[in-house]
Structures are given as structure tokens and as C-alpha cells.
CSV table of N, CA and C in Angstrom, one decimal:
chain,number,residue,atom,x,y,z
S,24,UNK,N,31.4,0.7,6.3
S,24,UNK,CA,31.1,0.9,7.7
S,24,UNK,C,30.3,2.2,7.9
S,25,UNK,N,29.0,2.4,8.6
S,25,UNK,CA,28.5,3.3,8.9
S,25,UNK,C,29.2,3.6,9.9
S,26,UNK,N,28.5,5.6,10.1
S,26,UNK,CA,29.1,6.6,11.1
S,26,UNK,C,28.4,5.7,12.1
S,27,UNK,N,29.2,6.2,13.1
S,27,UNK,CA,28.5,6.4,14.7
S,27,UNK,C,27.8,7.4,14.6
S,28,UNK,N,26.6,7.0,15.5
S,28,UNK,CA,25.5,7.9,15.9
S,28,UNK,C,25.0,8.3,17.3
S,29,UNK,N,24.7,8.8,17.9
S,29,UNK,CA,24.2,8.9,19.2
S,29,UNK,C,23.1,9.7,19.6
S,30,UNK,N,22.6,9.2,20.2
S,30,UNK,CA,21.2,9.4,21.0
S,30,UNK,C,21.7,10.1,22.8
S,31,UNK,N,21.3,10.9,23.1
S,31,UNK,CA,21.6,11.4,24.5
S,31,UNK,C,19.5,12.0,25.1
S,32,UNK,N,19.6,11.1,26.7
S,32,UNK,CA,18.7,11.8,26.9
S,32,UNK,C,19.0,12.4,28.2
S,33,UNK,N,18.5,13.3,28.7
S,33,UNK,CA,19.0,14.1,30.2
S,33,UNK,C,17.6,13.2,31.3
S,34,UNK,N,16.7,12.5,31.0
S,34,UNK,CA,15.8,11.9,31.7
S,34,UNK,C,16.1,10.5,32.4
S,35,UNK,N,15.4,10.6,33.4
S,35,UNK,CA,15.6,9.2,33.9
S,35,UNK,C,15.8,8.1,33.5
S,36,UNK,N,16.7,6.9,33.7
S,36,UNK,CA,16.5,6.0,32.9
S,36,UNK,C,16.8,4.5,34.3
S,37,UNK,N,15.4,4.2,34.7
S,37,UNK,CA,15.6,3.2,35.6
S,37,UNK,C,15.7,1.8,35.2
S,38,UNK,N,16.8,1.2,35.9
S,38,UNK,CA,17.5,-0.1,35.3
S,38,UNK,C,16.2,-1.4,36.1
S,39,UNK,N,16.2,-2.5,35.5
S,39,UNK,CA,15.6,-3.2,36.2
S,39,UNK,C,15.4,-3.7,37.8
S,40,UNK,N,16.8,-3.5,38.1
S,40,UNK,CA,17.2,-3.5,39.7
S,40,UNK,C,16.8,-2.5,40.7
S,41,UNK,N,15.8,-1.4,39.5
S,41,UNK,CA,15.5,-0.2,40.6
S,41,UNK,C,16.5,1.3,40.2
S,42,UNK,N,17.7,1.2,40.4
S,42,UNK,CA,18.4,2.3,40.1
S,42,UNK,C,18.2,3.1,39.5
S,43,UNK,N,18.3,4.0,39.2
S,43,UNK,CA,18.1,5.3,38.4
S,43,UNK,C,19.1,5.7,37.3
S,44,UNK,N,19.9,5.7,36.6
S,44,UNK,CA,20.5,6.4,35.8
S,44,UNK,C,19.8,8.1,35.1
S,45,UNK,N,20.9,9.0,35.9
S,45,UNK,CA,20.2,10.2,35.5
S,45,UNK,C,20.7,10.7,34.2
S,46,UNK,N,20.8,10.3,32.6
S,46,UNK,CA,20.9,10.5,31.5
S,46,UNK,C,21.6,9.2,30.8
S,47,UNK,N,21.3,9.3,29.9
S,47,UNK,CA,22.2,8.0,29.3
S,47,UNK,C,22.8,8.6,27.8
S,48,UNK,N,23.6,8.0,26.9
S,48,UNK,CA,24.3,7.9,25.8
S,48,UNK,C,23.8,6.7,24.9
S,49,UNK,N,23.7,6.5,24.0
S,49,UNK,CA,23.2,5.3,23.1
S,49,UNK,C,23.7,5.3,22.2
S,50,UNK,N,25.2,4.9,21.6
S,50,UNK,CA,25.7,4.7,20.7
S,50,UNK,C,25.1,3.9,19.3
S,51,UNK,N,24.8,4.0,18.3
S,51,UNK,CA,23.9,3.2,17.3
S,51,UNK,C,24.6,3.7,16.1
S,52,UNK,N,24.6,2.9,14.6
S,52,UNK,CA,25.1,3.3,13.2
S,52,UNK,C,23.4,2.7,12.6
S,53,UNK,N,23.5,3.5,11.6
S,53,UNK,CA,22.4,2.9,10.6
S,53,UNK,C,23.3,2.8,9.0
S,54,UNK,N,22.1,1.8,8.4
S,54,UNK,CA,22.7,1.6,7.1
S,54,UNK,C,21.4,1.5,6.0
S,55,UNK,N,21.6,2.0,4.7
S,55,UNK,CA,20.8,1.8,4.0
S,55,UNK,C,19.8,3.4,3.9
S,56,UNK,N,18.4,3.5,3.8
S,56,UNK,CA,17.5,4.3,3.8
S,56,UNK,C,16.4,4.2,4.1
S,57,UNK,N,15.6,4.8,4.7
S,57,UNK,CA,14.4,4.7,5.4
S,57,UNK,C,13.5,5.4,4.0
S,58,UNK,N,12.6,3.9,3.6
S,58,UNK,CA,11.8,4.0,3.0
S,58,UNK,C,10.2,5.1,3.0
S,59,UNK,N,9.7,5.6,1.6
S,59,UNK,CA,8.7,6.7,1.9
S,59,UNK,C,7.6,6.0,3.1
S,60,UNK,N,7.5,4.9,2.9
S,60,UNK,CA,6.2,4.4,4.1
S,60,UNK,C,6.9,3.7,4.9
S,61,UNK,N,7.9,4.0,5.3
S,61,UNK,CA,8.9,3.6,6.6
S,61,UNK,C,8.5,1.9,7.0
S,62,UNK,N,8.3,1.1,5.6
S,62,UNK,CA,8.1,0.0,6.2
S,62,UNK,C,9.4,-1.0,6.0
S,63,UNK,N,10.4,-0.1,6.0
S,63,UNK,CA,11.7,-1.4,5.9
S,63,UNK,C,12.7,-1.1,6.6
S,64,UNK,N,12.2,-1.1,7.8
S,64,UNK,CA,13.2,-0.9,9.4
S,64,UNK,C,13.6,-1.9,9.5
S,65,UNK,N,14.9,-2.5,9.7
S,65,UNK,CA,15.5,-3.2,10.5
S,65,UNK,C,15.7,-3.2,12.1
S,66,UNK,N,15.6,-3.6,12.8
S,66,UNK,CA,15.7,-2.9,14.1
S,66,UNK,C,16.8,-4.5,15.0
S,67,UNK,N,18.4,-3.8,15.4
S,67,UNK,CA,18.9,-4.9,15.8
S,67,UNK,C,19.4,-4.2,17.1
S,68,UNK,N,19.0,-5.6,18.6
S,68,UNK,CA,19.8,-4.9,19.1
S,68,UNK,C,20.3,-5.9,20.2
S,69,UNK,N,21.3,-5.8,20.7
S,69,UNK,CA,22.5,-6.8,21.1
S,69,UNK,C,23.0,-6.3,22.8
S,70,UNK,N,23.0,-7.3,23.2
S,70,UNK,CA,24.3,-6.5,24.5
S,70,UNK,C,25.4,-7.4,24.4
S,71,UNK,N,25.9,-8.0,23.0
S,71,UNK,CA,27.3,-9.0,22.8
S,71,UNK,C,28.5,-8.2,23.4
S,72,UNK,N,28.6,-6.9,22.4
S,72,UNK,CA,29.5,-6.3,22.4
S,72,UNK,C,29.4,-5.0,23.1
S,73,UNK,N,29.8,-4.1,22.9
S,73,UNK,CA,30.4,-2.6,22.8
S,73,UNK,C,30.5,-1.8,21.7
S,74,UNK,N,30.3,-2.6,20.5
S,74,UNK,CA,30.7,-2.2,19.1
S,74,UNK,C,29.0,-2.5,18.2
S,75,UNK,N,29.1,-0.9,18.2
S,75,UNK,CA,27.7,-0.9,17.5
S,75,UNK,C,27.4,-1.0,16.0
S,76,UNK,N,28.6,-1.6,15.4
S,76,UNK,CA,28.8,-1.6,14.0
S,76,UNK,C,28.4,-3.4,13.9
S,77,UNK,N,26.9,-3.6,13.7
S,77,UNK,CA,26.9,-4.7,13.1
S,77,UNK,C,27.4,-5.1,12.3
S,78,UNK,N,27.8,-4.3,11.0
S,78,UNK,CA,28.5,-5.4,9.6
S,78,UNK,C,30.0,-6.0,10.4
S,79,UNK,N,30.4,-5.7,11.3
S,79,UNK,CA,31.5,-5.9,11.9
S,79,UNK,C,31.8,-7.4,12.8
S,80,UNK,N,30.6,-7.2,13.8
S,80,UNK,CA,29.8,-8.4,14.1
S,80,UNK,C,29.4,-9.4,14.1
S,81,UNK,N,28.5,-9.7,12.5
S,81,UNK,CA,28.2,-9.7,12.5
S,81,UNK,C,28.1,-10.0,10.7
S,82,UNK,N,29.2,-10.9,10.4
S,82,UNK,CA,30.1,-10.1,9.2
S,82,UNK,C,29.3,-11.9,8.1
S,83,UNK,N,28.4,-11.7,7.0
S,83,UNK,CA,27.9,-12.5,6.4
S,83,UNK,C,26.1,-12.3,6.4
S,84,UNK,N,26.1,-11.5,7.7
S,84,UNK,CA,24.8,-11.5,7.8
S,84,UNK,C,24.3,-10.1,7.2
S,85,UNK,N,24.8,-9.1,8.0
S,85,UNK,CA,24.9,-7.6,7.6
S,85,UNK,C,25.5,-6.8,6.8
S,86,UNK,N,25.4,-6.4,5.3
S,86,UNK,CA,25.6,-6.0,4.6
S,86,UNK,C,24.8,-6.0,2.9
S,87,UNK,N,26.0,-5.2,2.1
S,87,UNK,CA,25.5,-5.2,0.8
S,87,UNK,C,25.3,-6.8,0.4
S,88,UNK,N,24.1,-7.4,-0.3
S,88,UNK,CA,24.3,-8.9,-0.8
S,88,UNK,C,24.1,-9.8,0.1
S,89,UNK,N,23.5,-9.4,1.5
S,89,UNK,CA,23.4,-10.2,2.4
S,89,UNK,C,22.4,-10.2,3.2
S,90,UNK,N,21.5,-10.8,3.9
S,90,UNK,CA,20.4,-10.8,4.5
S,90,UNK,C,19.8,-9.6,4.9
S,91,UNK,N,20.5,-8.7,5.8
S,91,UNK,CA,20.3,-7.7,6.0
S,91,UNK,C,20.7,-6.6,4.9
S,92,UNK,N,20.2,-6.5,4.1
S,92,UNK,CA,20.9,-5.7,2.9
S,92,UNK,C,21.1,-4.4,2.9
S,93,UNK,N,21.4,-3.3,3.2
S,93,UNK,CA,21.5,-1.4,3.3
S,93,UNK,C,20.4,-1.1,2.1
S,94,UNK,N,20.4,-2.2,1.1
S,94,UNK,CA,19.8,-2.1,-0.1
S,94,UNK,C,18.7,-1.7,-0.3
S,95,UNK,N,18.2,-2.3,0.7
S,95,UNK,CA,16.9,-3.3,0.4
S,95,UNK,C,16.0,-2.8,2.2
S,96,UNK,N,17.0,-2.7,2.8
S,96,UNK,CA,16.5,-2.2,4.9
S,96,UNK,C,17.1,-1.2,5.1
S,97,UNK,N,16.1,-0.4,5.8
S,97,UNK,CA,17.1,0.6,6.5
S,97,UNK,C,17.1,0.1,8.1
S,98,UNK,N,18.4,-0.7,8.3
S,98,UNK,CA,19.3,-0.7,9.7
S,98,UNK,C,19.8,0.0,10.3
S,99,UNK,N,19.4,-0.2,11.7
S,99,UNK,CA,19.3,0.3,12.5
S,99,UNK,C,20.0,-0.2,13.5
């Protein structure tokens, strides 16, 4: 299991409906390593859960030996 990670911005962040949110929080884990020419991003993103730990999720898909590999992608 990767750490939790977080992203915090103090800027605006207007929702579709108009509203404003004045800063937000963004919980995210990554796995694996971000390659010298940054070409093996995985980029996943969900509003299923609450739980930012895709191998958890998401369990056959995400991991070592498995499509999304930490191996082989750096996920995100």
C-alpha cells in the first residue's frame, strides 16, 4: 500500500453549479516511479470511493504482476 499524499491549494476552485470552494485538499497515493522521460504516467481517477488507495479498489487490476504494474507505471 502506498502513503497518502496531499495536494492543498488556497485558490479558487469553482464547482460546476457555479459555487466557489475557497481552497481544497486532494488526497492521492502513487506507486511505482516516474520514468527519466516521464513517459509512464498512469493517471487514475474515480469519484467511487473516498479511498484513494487504488490497489485496494481495485484489487487484480492494480499492482505488482498486474496491469497496472508500480513496475513498469508510475501511478498515480
Amino acid at each position: 500500500m502506498a502513503a497518502v499524499q496531499y495536494f492543498q491549494s488556497s485558490a479558487p476552485f469553482e464547482l460546476e453549479n457555479a459555487l466557489v470552494l475557497h481552497g481544497i485538499t486532494i488526497a492521492y497515493n502513487t506507486y511505482g516511479s516516474l520514468n527519466a522521460d516521464r513517459s509512464n504516467v498512469v493517471w487514475i481517477c474515480h469519484a467511487l470511493t473516498a479511498n484513494s488507495d487504488a490497489e485496494s479498489w481495485w484489487p487484480g487490476l492494480v499492482g505488482e504482476g498486474f496491469v497496472l504494474n508500480p513496475k513498469e507505471h508510475f501511478i498515480v
